[in-house]
Amino acid sequence: MSLTRATLAKDLRLEWRSKDAINSMLFFALLVVVIFSFSFDPTAEESRHIAGGLVWVAFLFAAVVALNQTWARELRNQVLDAYRVSPAPANALFLAKAFGNFIFVIVLEALMTPLFIIFYNLRALGPAWQLPIVGALGTWALVVNGTFFAAMSLRTRSREIMLPLLLFPISIPAVLAMVEATSSILTGEYSAKFWIVLLAAYDVVFTTGCLFLFEIVLNAE
Amino acid sequence: MKKVFPILCVVTAVLLSYALYQALEVAPTEATMGDVQRIFYYHVPSAWTAFLLFTINLVASVIYLFRRSVKADIVALVSAEVGVVFCTVVLVTGPIWARPVWGIWWTWDMRLTSTLIMWLIYVSYLMLRRFSSSGQTAMLAATLSVFGALCVPFVYFSIWFFRTQHPSPVIGGGGSLDPRMGRVLLINWLAFLFFAFVVCWSRYRLEVVKREVEEAQAMEDLALPRSAR
């Protein structure tokens, strides 16, 4: 646990001083929002139905930007090799990275949500208090698998391309759940309960899977 | 073993042609759909074979994770490759049938969508194998295969719930099959299984030889002095 805390604190401090990840994510998400607004007419009624998909696609793409940088930093000066030979448990490192990415993406979402509301005239017709739950569960689903696959694609050629290729197919059910939950809350037409439960189950299963298999991926040589 | 292979090839060829004859001539013409329905004898056996191969891929990957056996890794690779081919056949024959019968090429129905997602997952598996550097491929691919398998129930449930809100045409929902059609279907499946097995086997041998060559090359590259060889 102390290793998790130390690595997380280190990553957050690095990010706080450089602001590399958050700046690139923010700008990227902003571009996606603007480009999407050209591809259809953002009137209130229309946009309420598609906003769920739009918001999550923007976050998904932006998250990949941050996820790609997760491990790249550790490659310099062979930091990752040092982790590997140290007796520290691999999962502590994984959790630190996943929490770090989670915080980055949550900050991004907190900053982008007002923009979405302004640009697309959004107002939730359903229970709005469920939105943060969907946001947190959905972000964790993206980030936990993303951190794992980023470690995996580290070992491939052209790793920046590899990450989305691995992450997106596995994430399809989670993305569907996030989009449907968000749309159902925004339109208030049906309940988001099923999707929230599905997302929670997805989170539990894949977090367990990552923790079981991360050591293998870290040490694959 | 070397003698068995050609015999197996011949048996497969005979079985495939017999199955073709059965599907085109012997099986009764479907009452409402007509001859288009005969594609069913290729579509369904391909789907079953693909799912069987994906299951084999998962089992081989898990065995690899526990035992680190090279054979298991090759089996996983081969079953994924051939499985993707059969899955592609399913995805291509489906729309050909759907166009005259449903009037549309594609619908985001539960089975279609989940098969497509399954196909995507295994294509990404093959991409990973293609892109990763040789030493780590097996381990990474085995992990991804486990992740893909974890994903299957989620795909199924999410699409099921998603699509039951917007009803769409689904075949075979409790419908009964003419026993003659069922028999032809099973013959075709048997032929397809033989075919898949033959392809997998030759691909397996190819992969074994390929790895032996690579190993020999690597040994040479160790730059032993010529006299030491």
CSV table of C-alpha atoms in Angstrom, one decimal:
chain,number,residue,atom,x,y,z
A,1,MET,CA,0.0,0.0,0.0
A,2,SER,CA,2.8,2.4,0.8
A,3,LEU,CA,4.3,1.7,-2.6
A,4,THR,CA,1.0,2.5,-4.2
A,5,ARG,CA,0.8,5.7,-2.3
A,6,ALA,CA,4.4,6.7,-3.1
A,7,THR,CA,4.0,5.9,-6.9
A,8,LEU,CA,0.7,7.7,-7.0
A,9,ALA,CA,2.1,10.8,-5.2
A,10,LYS,CA,5.1,10.8,-7.6
A,11,ASP,CA,2.9,10.6,-10.7
A,12,LEU,CA,0.5,13.3,-9.4
A,13,ARG,CA,3.4,15.6,-8.6
A,14,LEU,CA,5.0,15.0,-12.0
A,15,GLU,CA,1.7,15.7,-13.7
A,16,TRP,CA,1.1,18.8,-11.5
A,17,ARG,CA,4.4,20.3,-12.5
A,18,SER,CA,4.4,19.4,-16.2
A,19,LYS,CA,0.6,19.2,-16.9
A,20,ASP,CA,1.4,17.2,-20.0
A,21,ALA,CA,-1.3,14.6,-19.9
A,22,ILE,CA,-4.1,16.9,-18.7
A,23,ASN,CA,-3.4,19.6,-21.2
A,24,SER,CA,-3.2,17.3,-24.2
A,25,MET,CA,-6.4,15.5,-23.1
A,26,LEU,CA,-8.3,18.7,-22.5
A,27,PHE,CA,-7.3,20.1,-25.9
A,28,PHE,CA,-8.1,16.9,-27.6
A,29,ALA,CA,-11.5,16.5,-26.0
A,30,LEU,CA,-12.3,20.1,-26.9
A,31,LEU,CA,-11.4,19.5,-30.5
A,32,VAL,CA,-13.7,16.4,-30.5
A,33,VAL,CA,-16.6,18.5,-29.1
A,34,VAL,CA,-16.2,21.2,-31.7
A,35,ILE,CA,-15.9,18.7,-34.6
A,36,PHE,CA,-18.9,16.8,-33.4
A,37,SER,CA,-21.0,19.9,-33.3
A,38,PHE,CA,-20.4,20.4,-37.1
A,39,SER,CA,-21.5,16.9,-37.9
A,40,PHE,CA,-25.0,17.5,-36.7
A,41,ASP,CA,-27.2,20.3,-35.6
A,42,PRO,CA,-26.9,20.6,-31.8
A,43,THR,CA,-30.5,21.5,-31.0
A,44,ALA,CA,-31.7,20.6,-27.5
A,45,GLU,CA,-34.1,17.7,-28.4
A,46,GLU,CA,-31.7,16.0,-30.8
A,47,SER,CA,-28.6,16.4,-28.7
A,48,ARG,CA,-30.2,14.9,-25.6
A,49,HIS,CA,-30.6,11.6,-27.4
A,50,ILE,CA,-27.1,11.5,-28.8
A,51,ALA,CA,-25.2,13.4,-26.1
A,52,GLY,CA,-24.5,10.2,-24.1
A,53,GLY,CA,-22.6,8.7,-27.0
A,54,LEU,CA,-20.9,11.9,-27.8
A,55,VAL,CA,-19.6,12.6,-24.3
A,56,TRP,CA,-18.2,9.2,-23.9
A,57,VAL,CA,-16.6,9.0,-27.3
A,58,ALA,CA,-14.8,12.3,-26.5
A,59,PHE,CA,-13.7,11.0,-23.1
A,60,LEU,CA,-12.7,7.6,-24.5
A,61,PHE,CA,-10.4,9.2,-27.1
A,62,ALA,CA,-9.0,11.7,-24.7
A,63,ALA,CA,-8.4,8.9,-22.1
A,64,VAL,CA,-6.3,7.0,-24.7
A,65,VAL,CA,-4.0,10.1,-24.9
A,66,ALA,CA,-3.3,9.9,-21.2
A,67,LEU,CA,-3.1,6.1,-21.0
A,68,ASN,CA,-0.4,6.1,-23.7
A,69,GLN,CA,1.8,8.2,-21.5
A,70,THR,CA,1.3,6.0,-18.4
A,71,TRP,CA,4.3,3.8,-18.8
A,72,ALA,CA,6.3,5.7,-21.3
A,73,ARG,CA,7.7,7.8,-18.5
A,74,GLU,CA,9.0,4.7,-16.7
A,75,LEU,CA,10.9,3.5,-19.7
A,76,ARG,CA,13.3,6.4,-19.5
A,77,ASN,CA,16.3,5.6,-17.4
A,78,GLN,CA,15.1,2.0,-17.1
A,79,VAL,CA,12.8,2.7,-14.2
A,80,LEU,CA,10.5,-0.1,-15.2
A,81,ASP,CA,13.4,-2.6,-15.0
A,82,ALA,CA,14.2,-1.3,-11.6
A,83,TYR,CA,10.5,-2.0,-10.6
A,84,ARG,CA,10.8,-5.5,-12.0
A,85,VAL,CA,13.9,-6.5,-10.0
A,86,SER,CA,12.6,-4.8,-6.8
A,87,PRO,CA,10.7,-7.1,-4.4
A,88,ALA,CA,7.7,-4.7,-4.4
A,89,PRO,CA,4.5,-6.4,-5.5
A,90,ALA,CA,3.5,-5.7,-9.1
A,91,ASN,CA,-0.1,-5.1,-8.2
A,92,ALA,CA,0.8,-2.1,-6.0
A,93,LEU,CA,2.4,-0.5,-9.0
A,94,PHE,CA,-0.5,-1.3,-11.2
A,95,LEU,CA,-3.0,0.1,-8.7
A,96,ALA,CA,-1.0,3.3,-8.4
A,97,LYS,CA,-1.0,3.8,-12.2
A,98,ALA,CA,-4.7,3.0,-12.5
A,99,PHE,CA,-5.6,5.4,-9.7
A,100,GLY,CA,-3.4,8.1,-11.3
A,101,ASN,CA,-5.1,7.7,-14.6
A,102,PHE,CA,-8.5,7.6,-12.9
A,103,ILE,CA,-7.8,10.9,-11.3
A,104,PHE,CA,-6.6,12.5,-14.6
A,105,VAL,CA,-9.6,11.3,-16.5
A,106,ILE,CA,-12.0,12.4,-13.7
A,107,VAL,CA,-10.5,15.8,-13.7
A,108,LEU,CA,-10.8,16.0,-17.4
A,109,GLU,CA,-14.5,15.0,-17.2
A,110,ALA,CA,-15.1,17.6,-14.5
A,111,LEU,CA,-13.7,20.3,-16.7
A,112,MET,CA,-15.4,19.1,-19.9
A,113,THR,CA,-18.9,18.5,-18.6
A,114,PRO,CA,-19.7,22.2,-18.2
A,115,LEU,CA,-18.6,22.7,-21.8
A,116,PHE,CA,-20.8,20.0,-23.0
A,117,ILE,CA,-23.7,21.4,-21.1
A,118,ILE,CA,-23.2,24.8,-22.7
A,119,PHE,CA,-22.4,23.7,-26.2
A,120,TYR,CA,-25.2,21.2,-26.5
A,121,ASN,CA,-27.9,22.8,-24.2
A,122,LEU,CA,-28.1,19.7,-22.0
A,123,ARG,CA,-30.4,19.2,-19.1
A,124,ALA,CA,-31.1,15.9,-17.4
A,125,LEU,CA,-34.7,14.9,-17.5
A,126,GLY,CA,-34.0,11.8,-15.4
A,127,PRO,CA,-32.4,11.4,-12.0
A,128,ALA,CA,-29.3,13.5,-12.3
A,129,TRP,CA,-27.6,12.2,-9.1
A,130,GLN,CA,-27.0,8.9,-11.0
A,131,LEU,CA,-24.7,10.7,-13.5
A,132,PRO,CA,-21.6,10.9,-11.1
A,133,ILE,CA,-22.0,7.2,-10.4
A,134,VAL,CA,-22.1,6.3,-14.1
A,135,GLY,CA,-19.1,8.6,-14.6
A,136,ALA,CA,-17.0,7.1,-11.9
A,137,LEU,CA,-17.9,3.5,-12.8
A,138,GLY,CA,-17.4,4.1,-16.5
A,139,THR,CA,-14.1,5.9,-16.1
A,140,TRP,CA,-12.8,3.1,-13.9
A,141,ALA,CA,-13.8,0.6,-16.5
A,142,LEU,CA,-11.9,2.4,-19.2
A,143,VAL,CA,-8.9,3.2,-17.0
A,144,VAL,CA,-8.3,-0.2,-15.4
A,145,ASN,CA,-8.3,-2.0,-18.7
A,146,GLY,CA,-6.4,0.9,-20.4
A,147,THR,CA,-3.6,0.8,-17.8
A,148,PHE,CA,-3.3,-2.9,-18.3
A,149,PHE,CA,-3.3,-2.8,-22.1
A,150,ALA,CA,-0.9,0.1,-22.1
A,151,ALA,CA,1.5,-2.1,-20.1
A,152,MET,CA,0.9,-4.8,-22.7
A,153,SER,CA,1.4,-2.6,-25.8
A,154,LEU,CA,4.6,-1.4,-24.2
A,155,ARG,CA,6.1,-4.6,-25.5
A,156,THR,CA,4.9,-4.2,-29.1
A,157,ARG,CA,6.1,-2.3,-32.1
A,158,SER,CA,4.3,1.0,-32.7
A,159,ARG,CA,2.8,0.8,-29.2
A,160,GLU,CA,0.7,4.0,-29.4
A,161,ILE,CA,-1.4,2.5,-32.2
A,162,MET,CA,-1.6,-0.8,-30.4
A,163,LEU,CA,-3.4,0.5,-27.3
A,164,PRO,CA,-6.7,1.5,-28.8
A,165,LEU,CA,-6.7,-1.6,-31.0
A,166,LEU,CA,-6.6,-3.7,-27.9
A,167,LEU,CA,-8.6,-1.6,-25.6
A,168,PHE,CA,-11.6,-0.7,-27.8
A,169,PRO,CA,-12.9,-4.2,-28.6
A,170,ILE,CA,-12.8,-5.3,-25.0
A,171,SER,CA,-14.4,-2.1,-23.8
A,172,ILE,CA,-17.4,-2.3,-26.2
A,173,PRO,CA,-19.8,-3.7,-23.6
A,174,ALA,CA,-18.6,-1.1,-21.0
A,175,VAL,CA,-18.9,1.8,-23.5
A,176,LEU,CA,-22.4,0.6,-24.5
A,177,ALA,CA,-23.4,0.5,-20.8
A,178,MET,CA,-22.0,4.1,-20.2
A,179,VAL,CA,-23.6,5.5,-23.3
A,180,GLU,CA,-27.0,3.9,-22.6
A,181,ALA,CA,-27.0,4.8,-18.9
A,182,THR,CA,-26.1,8.5,-19.7
A,183,SER,CA,-28.7,8.7,-22.4
A,184,SER,CA,-31.4,7.2,-20.3
A,185,ILE,CA,-30.7,9.7,-17.5
A,186,LEU,CA,-30.6,12.6,-19.9
A,187,THR,CA,-33.8,11.7,-21.6
A,188,GLY,CA,-35.5,10.3,-18.5
A,189,GLU,CA,-37.3,7.8,-20.7
A,190,TYR,CA,-36.2,4.6,-19.0
A,191,SER,CA,-34.2,3.5,-15.9
A,192,ALA,CA,-30.4,3.3,-16.0
A,193,LYS,CA,-30.3,0.7,-13.2
A,194,PHE,CA,-29.5,-2.3,-15.4
A,195,TRP,CA,-26.6,-0.5,-17.0
A,196,ILE,CA,-25.2,0.7,-13.7
A,197,VAL,CA,-25.3,-2.8,-12.4
A,198,LEU,CA,-23.7,-4.1,-15.6
A,199,LEU,CA,-20.9,-1.5,-15.3
A,200,ALA,CA,-20.2,-2.3,-11.7
A,201,ALA,CA,-20.0,-6.0,-12.6
A,202,TYR,CA,-17.7,-5.2,-15.5
A,203,ASP,CA,-15.5,-3.2,-13.2
A,204,VAL,CA,-15.3,-5.9,-10.6
A,205,VAL,CA,-14.5,-8.7,-13.1
A,206,PHE,CA,-11.9,-6.8,-15.0
A,207,THR,CA,-10.2,-5.3,-12.0
A,208,THR,CA,-9.8,-8.8,-10.6
A,209,GLY,CA,-8.6,-10.0,-14.0
A,210,CYS,CA,-6.0,-7.2,-14.2
A,211,LEU,CA,-4.7,-7.9,-10.7
A,212,PHE,CA,-4.3,-11.6,-11.4
A,213,LEU,CA,-2.5,-11.1,-14.7
A,214,PHE,CA,-0.5,-7.9,-14.3
A,215,GLU,CA,2.5,-9.6,-12.8
A,216,ILE,CA,2.8,-11.8,-15.8
A,217,VAL,CA,2.6,-8.9,-18.2
A,218,LEU,CA,5.1,-6.8,-16.2
A,219,ASN,CA,7.6,-9.6,-16.2
A,220,ALA,CA,7.0,-10.9,-19.8
A,221,GLU,CA,10.3,-11.0,-21.4
B,1,MET,CA,1.6,-39.3,-38.7
B,2,LYS,CA,2.7,-38.3,-42.1
B,3,LYS,CA,0.6,-41.0,-43.6
B,4,VAL,CA,-2.5,-40.0,-41.7
B,5,PHE,CA,-2.5,-36.4,-43.0
B,6,PRO,CA,-3.1,-37.2,-46.8
B,7,ILE,CA,-5.8,-39.7,-45.8
B,8,LEU,CA,-7.5,-37.1,-43.7
B,9,CYS,CA,-7.3,-34.6,-46.5
B,10,VAL,CA,-9.0,-37.1,-48.9
B,11,VAL,CA,-11.7,-37.9,-46.3
B,12,THR,CA,-12.3,-34.2,-45.8
B,13,ALA,CA,-12.6,-33.6,-49.5
B,14,VAL,CA,-15.1,-36.4,-49.9
B,15,LEU,CA,-17.1,-35.3,-46.9
B,16,LEU,CA,-17.2,-31.7,-48.1
B,17,SER,CA,-18.5,-32.7,-51.5
B,18,TYR,CA,-21.0,-35.1,-50.0
B,19,ALA,CA,-22.2,-32.3,-47.7
B,20,LEU,CA,-22.4,-29.9,-50.6
B,21,TYR,CA,-24.5,-32.4,-52.5
B,22,GLN,CA,-26.7,-32.9,-49.5
B,23,ALA,CA,-27.2,-29.2,-49.0
B,24,LEU,CA,-27.9,-28.3,-52.6
B,25,GLU,CA,-29.9,-31.4,-53.7
B,26,VAL,CA,-31.2,-33.6,-51.0
B,27,ALA,CA,-32.3,-31.1,-48.4
B,28,PRO,CA,-35.9,-30.0,-49.0
B,29,THR,CA,-36.5,-26.4,-50.2
B,30,GLU,CA,-37.7,-24.2,-47.5
B,31,ALA,CA,-41.4,-23.2,-47.9
B,32,THR,CA,-41.2,-19.4,-47.6
B,33,MET,CA,-37.6,-18.5,-48.2
B,34,GLY,CA,-36.8,-20.8,-51.1
B,35,ASP,CA,-33.3,-21.8,-52.2
B,36,VAL,CA,-31.7,-18.9,-50.4
B,37,GLN,CA,-32.3,-20.8,-47.2
B,38,ARG,CA,-29.6,-23.3,-48.3
B,39,ILE,CA,-26.9,-20.9,-47.2
B,40,PHE,CA,-28.0,-21.9,-43.7
B,41,TYR,CA,-26.0,-25.2,-44.2
B,42,TYR,CA,-22.8,-23.1,-44.4
B,43,HIS,CA,-23.7,-20.3,-42.1
B,44,VAL,CA,-24.6,-22.3,-39.0
B,45,PRO,CA,-21.8,-24.9,-39.2
B,46,SER,CA,-19.3,-22.1,-39.7
B,47,ALA,CA,-20.6,-20.4,-36.6
B,48,TRP,CA,-20.4,-23.5,-34.5
B,49,THR,CA,-16.9,-24.3,-35.7
B,50,ALA,CA,-15.8,-20.7,-35.0
B,51,PHE,CA,-17.1,-20.8,-31.5
B,52,LEU,CA,-15.5,-24.2,-30.9
B,53,LEU,CA,-12.2,-22.9,-32.1
B,54,PHE,CA,-12.4,-19.8,-29.9
B,55,THR,CA,-13.1,-22.1,-27.0
B,56,ILE,CA,-10.0,-24.1,-27.9
B,57,ASN,CA,-8.1,-20.9,-28.1
B,58,LEU,CA,-9.1,-20.0,-24.5
B,59,VAL,CA,-8.3,-23.5,-23.1
B,60,ALA,CA,-4.9,-23.5,-24.8
B,61,SER,CA,-4.2,-20.0,-23.6
B,62,VAL,CA,-5.0,-20.9,-20.0
B,63,ILE,CA,-2.9,-24.1,-20.3
B,64,TYR,CA,0.0,-21.9,-21.6
B,65,LEU,CA,-0.4,-19.5,-18.7
B,66,PHE,CA,0.0,-22.3,-16.2
B,67,ARG,CA,2.4,-24.6,-18.0
B,68,ARG,CA,4.3,-22.4,-20.4
B,69,SER,CA,4.1,-25.1,-23.0
B,70,VAL,CA,5.0,-24.0,-26.5
B,71,LYS,CA,2.6,-26.5,-28.0
B,72,ALA,CA,-0.3,-24.8,-26.2
B,73,ASP,CA,0.8,-21.5,-27.5
B,74,ILE,CA,0.8,-22.7,-31.1
B,75,VAL,CA,-2.6,-24.4,-30.7
B,76,ALA,CA,-3.9,-21.0,-29.4
B,77,LEU,CA,-2.5,-19.2,-32.3
B,78,VAL,CA,-3.8,-21.6,-34.9
B,79,SER,CA,-7.3,-21.9,-33.4
B,80,ALA,CA,-7.6,-18.1,-33.3
B,81,GLU,CA,-6.5,-17.7,-36.9
B,82,VAL,CA,-8.8,-20.4,-38.3
B,83,GLY,CA,-11.6,-19.3,-35.9
B,84,VAL,CA,-11.4,-15.8,-37.3
B,85,VAL,CA,-11.7,-17.2,-40.9
B,86,PHE,CA,-14.8,-19.2,-40.0
B,87,CYS,CA,-16.2,-16.2,-38.1
B,88,THR,CA,-15.7,-14.1,-41.2
B,89,VAL,CA,-17.6,-16.7,-43.3
B,90,VAL,CA,-20.4,-16.4,-40.8
B,91,LEU,CA,-20.4,-12.6,-41.1
B,92,VAL,CA,-20.3,-12.7,-44.9
B,93,THR,CA,-23.0,-15.4,-45.4
B,94,GLY,CA,-25.3,-13.8,-42.9
B,95,PRO,CA,-26.0,-10.6,-44.9
B,96,ILE,CA,-26.2,-12.6,-48.2
B,97,TRP,CA,-29.1,-14.5,-46.7
B,98,ALA,CA,-30.6,-11.5,-44.8
B,99,ARG,CA,-30.9,-9.3,-47.8
B,100,PRO,CA,-33.6,-11.3,-49.7
B,101,VAL,CA,-35.3,-12.6,-46.5
B,102,TRP,CA,-35.3,-9.6,-44.1
B,103,GLY,CA,-34.9,-7.0,-46.9
B,104,ILE,CA,-31.8,-5.6,-45.2
B,105,TRP,CA,-28.2,-6.6,-45.3
B,106,TRP,CA,-27.5,-6.0,-41.6
B,107,THR,CA,-29.4,-5.3,-38.5
B,108,TRP,CA,-28.0,-4.6,-35.0
B,109,ASP,CA,-29.6,-7.7,-33.7
B,110,MET,CA,-28.3,-9.5,-30.6
B,111,ARG,CA,-26.6,-12.4,-32.3
B,112,LEU,CA,-25.2,-10.4,-35.2
B,113,THR,CA,-23.8,-7.7,-33.0
B,114,SER,CA,-22.2,-10.1,-30.5
B,115,THR,CA,-20.7,-12.2,-33.3
B,116,LEU,CA,-19.2,-9.0,-34.8
B,117,ILE,CA,-17.8,-8.0,-31.4
B,118,MET,CA,-16.3,-11.5,-30.9
B,119,TRP,CA,-14.7,-11.2,-34.4
B,120,LEU,CA,-13.3,-7.8,-33.4
B,121,ILE,CA,-11.8,-9.1,-30.2
B,122,TYR,CA,-10.1,-12.0,-32.0
B,123,VAL,CA,-8.8,-9.8,-34.8
B,124,SER,CA,-7.3,-7.6,-32.1
B,125,TYR,CA,-5.7,-10.8,-30.7
B,126,LEU,CA,-4.2,-11.6,-34.0
B,127,MET,CA,-3.0,-8.0,-34.4
B,128,LEU,CA,-1.3,-8.2,-31.0
B,129,ARG,CA,0.5,-11.4,-32.1
B,130,ARG,CA,1.6,-9.7,-35.3
B,131,PHE,CA,2.9,-6.6,-33.6
B,132,SER,CA,4.6,-7.8,-30.4
B,133,SER,CA,8.2,-8.7,-30.5
B,134,SER,CA,8.8,-12.5,-30.6
B,135,GLY,CA,9.9,-13.3,-27.1
B,136,GLN,CA,6.8,-12.0,-25.3
B,137,THR,CA,4.1,-12.7,-27.8
B,138,ALA,CA,2.9,-16.0,-26.3
B,139,MET,CA,2.5,-14.6,-22.8
B,140,LEU,CA,0.7,-11.3,-23.9
B,141,ALA,CA,-1.5,-13.1,-26.3
B,142,ALA,CA,-2.6,-15.7,-23.7
B,143,THR,CA,-3.5,-12.8,-21.3
B,144,LEU,CA,-5.5,-11.1,-24.0
B,145,SER,CA,-7.3,-14.3,-24.7
B,146,VAL,CA,-8.4,-14.6,-21.1
B,147,PHE,CA,-9.6,-11.0,-21.2
B,148,GLY,CA,-11.6,-11.7,-24.4
B,149,ALA,CA,-13.2,-14.6,-22.7
B,150,LEU,CA,-14.1,-12.5,-19.6
B,151,CYS,CA,-15.7,-10.0,-22.0
B,152,VAL,CA,-18.0,-12.5,-23.7
B,153,PRO,CA,-20.7,-12.6,-21.0
B,154,PHE,CA,-20.8,-8.8,-20.8
B,155,VAL,CA,-21.1,-8.5,-24.6
B,156,TYR,CA,-24.0,-11.0,-24.5
B,157,PHE,CA,-25.9,-9.4,-21.6
B,158,SER,CA,-25.4,-5.8,-22.7
B,159,ILE,CA,-26.5,-6.5,-26.3
B,160,TRP,CA,-29.3,-8.6,-25.1
B,161,PHE,CA,-30.7,-5.9,-22.9
B,162,PHE,CA,-29.9,-3.2,-25.5
B,163,ARG,CA,-31.8,-4.9,-28.3
B,164,THR,CA,-34.7,-6.3,-26.4
B,165,GLN,CA,-35.7,-2.7,-25.9
B,166,HIS,CA,-35.8,-2.2,-29.6
B,167,PRO,CA,-37.3,-5.4,-31.0
B,168,SER,CA,-35.9,-6.7,-34.3
B,169,PRO,CA,-36.2,-9.9,-36.4
B,170,VAL,CA,-34.6,-12.9,-34.8
B,171,ILE,CA,-34.4,-16.4,-36.4
B,172,GLY,CA,-35.0,-19.7,-34.8
B,173,GLY,CA,-36.7,-18.4,-31.7
B,174,GLY,CA,-38.2,-21.7,-30.7
B,175,GLY,CA,-39.0,-22.5,-34.4
B,176,SER,CA,-38.8,-26.2,-35.3
B,177,LEU,CA,-36.5,-27.6,-37.9
B,178,ASP,CA,-37.5,-30.3,-40.5
B,179,PRO,CA,-35.6,-33.4,-39.4
B,180,ARG,CA,-34.2,-33.9,-42.9
B,181,MET,CA,-32.8,-30.3,-42.8
B,182,GLY,CA,-31.3,-31.1,-39.3
B,183,ARG,CA,-29.6,-34.2,-40.7
B,184,VAL,CA,-28.0,-32.2,-43.6
B,185,LEU,CA,-27.0,-29.5,-41.2
B,186,LEU,CA,-25.2,-32.1,-39.0
B,187,ILE,CA,-23.5,-33.6,-42.1
B,188,ASN,CA,-22.3,-30.2,-43.1
B,189,TRP,CA,-21.0,-29.5,-39.6
B,190,LEU,CA,-19.1,-32.7,-39.6
B,191,ALA,CA,-17.5,-31.9,-42.9
B,192,PHE,CA,-16.6,-28.4,-41.6
B,193,LEU,CA,-15.1,-29.8,-38.5
B,194,PHE,CA,-12.9,-32.1,-40.6
B,195,PHE,CA,-12.0,-29.2,-42.8
B,196,ALA,CA,-11.1,-27.0,-39.8
B,197,PHE,CA,-9.1,-29.7,-38.3
B,198,VAL,CA,-7.1,-30.3,-41.5
B,199,VAL,CA,-6.4,-26.6,-41.9
B,200,CYS,CA,-5.4,-26.3,-38.2
B,201,TRP,CA,-3.2,-29.3,-38.4
B,202,SER,CA,-1.2,-28.1,-41.4
B,203,ARG,CA,-1.0,-24.6,-40.0
B,204,TYR,CA,0.3,-26.1,-36.8
B,205,ARG,CA,3.0,-28.0,-38.6
B,206,LEU,CA,3.9,-24.9,-40.5
B,207,GLU,CA,4.2,-22.9,-37.3
B,208,VAL,CA,6.4,-25.6,-35.7
B,209,VAL,CA,8.7,-25.6,-38.7
B,210,LYS,CA,8.8,-21.8,-38.8
B,211,ARG,CA,9.8,-21.7,-35.1
B,212,GLU,CA,12.5,-24.3,-35.7
B,213,VAL,CA,13.9,-22.2,-38.5
B,214,GLU,CA,13.8,-19.1,-36.4
B,215,GLU,CA,15.6,-20.9,-33.6
B,216,ALA,CA,18.3,-22.2,-35.9
B,217,GLN,CA,18.7,-18.7,-37.3
B,218,ALA,CA,19.1,-17.2,-33.9
B,219,MET,CA,21.7,-19.8,-33.0
B,220,GLU,CA,23.7,-18.9,-36.1
B,221,ASP,CA,23.4,-15.2,-35.3
B,222,LEU,CA,25.0,-15.9,-31.9
B,223,ALA,CA,28.1,-15.5,-34.1
B,224,LEU,CA,29.9,-18.6,-33.1
B,225,PRO,CA,33.2,-18.8,-34.9
B,226,ARG,CA,32.9,-21.0,-38.0
B,227,SER,CA,35.2,-23.7,-36.6
B,228,ALA,CA,32.9,-24.1,-33.5
B,229,ARG,CA,29.9,-24.9,-35.6
